[in-house]
Amino acid sequence: EEDILNVFEVAKKQFGGVDVCINNAGLGYSSTVLEGTTSDWKETLDVNVLAVCICTREFVKQMRERGVDDGHIIVLNSMSGHRITPLTSGAMYTISKHAVTCMVECVRRELREKKSAIKTTAISPGLVRTEFRGRMFKMEDIEESKRDYDNIVKDPVEAEDISSAVVYALSTPPRMDINDIHIRPTHQVY
C-alpha cells in the first residue's frame, strides 16, 4: 500500500494529479483451491484485488481534492473474471478476477450515487500473447512461453490489441461510459 500511496504523491507533486488511472498489474500462480499455498493466494489477492482497490480509491480521492470530476478508471481484468477457466490450476487467479469484476461495478455505482462523471471501464482479455502464462506456470524460457500461445489458439490476441481498446475507451465522449470490453482471439473456445 505504501508504494501505491507514494506513486500518487509523486504524481500529485510532479503533475498536479492524475486524470486517468489504468490498473494493469496482475499475476497468477498455478494453484488450486485444495492444494495451493496460502502465500501464493495472498500475493494473488494483494496484487489482483487489493492493489486495484487502493489505486482506485487514491485516484478518486485526488480527483476530488482537485475538484475534477471527469477522469477515467480503466482496469485490465480478464475473461477469467467472467467464467470459470477449464484449468483448475488457475483457481485463485479466477477467484481474484471475479472479485475485480464485482469491484469495478461497485465503484461505478458508488460514483453514480455521488453524481460523479468519472468513467469506469473494465477490459477483459482472453488469451493474449504475453509473458503472463510463462510466469504463472514458472516456465524457464519466457520468450518460448509467448510463442507457445500459437499451440493453444490460432492467432492469439496481441498486447497492441488490448492497448487499442484502452485508447478507444479513453476517446469516448463524456456522455458515453464503456463499462466492459471482452476481447478474445476469434478462435478461442472458452
PDB file of N, CA and C in Angstrom, residues 100-110 120 179-180:
ATOM      1  N   VAL A 100     -12.508  -8.683  -9.035  1.00  0.00           N
ATOM      2  CA  VAL A 100     -12.268  -7.428  -9.763  1.00  0.00           C
ATOM      3  C   VAL A 100     -13.494  -7.033 -10.573  1.00  0.00           C
ATOM      4  N   THR A 101     -14.143  -7.994 -11.216  1.00  0.00           N
ATOM      5  CA  THR A 101     -15.369  -7.708 -11.966  1.00  0.00           C
ATOM      6  C   THR A 101     -16.401  -7.052 -11.051  1.00  0.00           C
ATOM      7  N   CYS A 102     -16.577  -7.612  -9.893  1.00  0.00           N
ATOM      8  CA  CYS A 102     -17.518  -7.070  -8.905  1.00  0.00           C
ATOM      9  C   CYS A 102     -17.076  -5.681  -8.438  1.00  0.00           C
ATOM     10  N   MET A 103     -15.800  -5.525  -8.146  1.00  0.00           N
ATOM     11  CA  MET A 103     -15.277  -4.253  -7.646  1.00  0.00           C
ATOM     12  C   MET A 103     -15.512  -3.117  -8.644  1.00  0.00           C
ATOM     13  N   VAL A 104     -15.251  -3.369  -9.912  1.00  0.00           N
ATOM     14  CA  VAL A 104     -15.422  -2.312 -10.919  1.00  0.00           C
ATOM     15  C   VAL A 104     -16.872  -1.854 -10.979  1.00  0.00           C
ATOM     16  N   GLU A 105     -17.809  -2.790 -10.931  1.00  0.00           N
ATOM     17  CA  GLU A 105     -19.228  -2.403 -10.961  1.00  0.00           C
ATOM     18  C   GLU A 105     -19.617  -1.675  -9.676  1.00  0.00           C
ATOM     19  N   CYS A 106     -19.084  -2.103  -8.541  1.00  0.00           N
ATOM     20  CA  CYS A 106     -19.365  -1.397  -7.277  1.00  0.00           C
ATOM     21  C   CYS A 106     -18.855   0.038  -7.326  1.00  0.00           C
ATOM     22  N   VAL A 107     -17.653   0.226  -7.864  1.00  0.00           N
ATOM     23  CA  VAL A 107     -17.084   1.573  -7.985  1.00  0.00           C
ATOM     24  C   VAL A 107     -17.937   2.423  -8.922  1.00  0.00           C
ATOM     25  N   ARG A 108     -18.356   1.850 -10.050  1.00  0.00           N
ATOM     26  CA  ARG A 108     -19.207   2.599 -10.998  1.00  0.00           C
ATOM     27  C   ARG A 108     -20.466   3.079 -10.293  1.00  0.00           C
ATOM     28  N   ARG A 109     -21.092   2.200  -9.527  1.00  0.00           N
ATOM     29  CA  ARG A 109     -22.330   2.566  -8.827  1.00  0.00           C
ATOM     30  C   ARG A 109     -22.076   3.614  -7.751  1.00  0.00           C
ATOM     31  N   GLU A 110     -20.982   3.474  -7.004  1.00  0.00           N
ATOM     32  CA  GLU A 110     -20.645   4.483  -5.993  1.00  0.00           C
ATOM     33  C   GLU A 110     -20.454   5.851  -6.644  1.00  0.00           C
ATOM     34  N   THR A 120     -15.744   4.411 -15.634  1.00  0.00           N
ATOM     35  CA  THR A 120     -15.099   3.149 -15.274  1.00  0.00           C
ATOM     36  C   THR A 120     -15.191   2.186 -16.447  1.00  0.00           C
ATOM     37  N   ASN A 179     -18.395   0.346 -20.065  1.00  0.00           N
ATOM     38  CA  ASN A 179     -18.136  -0.323 -18.791  1.00  0.00           C
ATOM     39  C   ASN A 179     -17.356  -1.624 -18.930  1.00  0.00           C
ATOM     40  N   ASP A 180     -17.659  -2.410 -19.924  1.00  0.00           N
ATOM     41  CA  ASP A 180     -16.994  -3.710 -20.088  1.00  0.00           C
ATOM     42  C   ASP A 180     -16.640  -3.948 -21.541  1.00  0.00           C
TER      43      ASP A 180
END
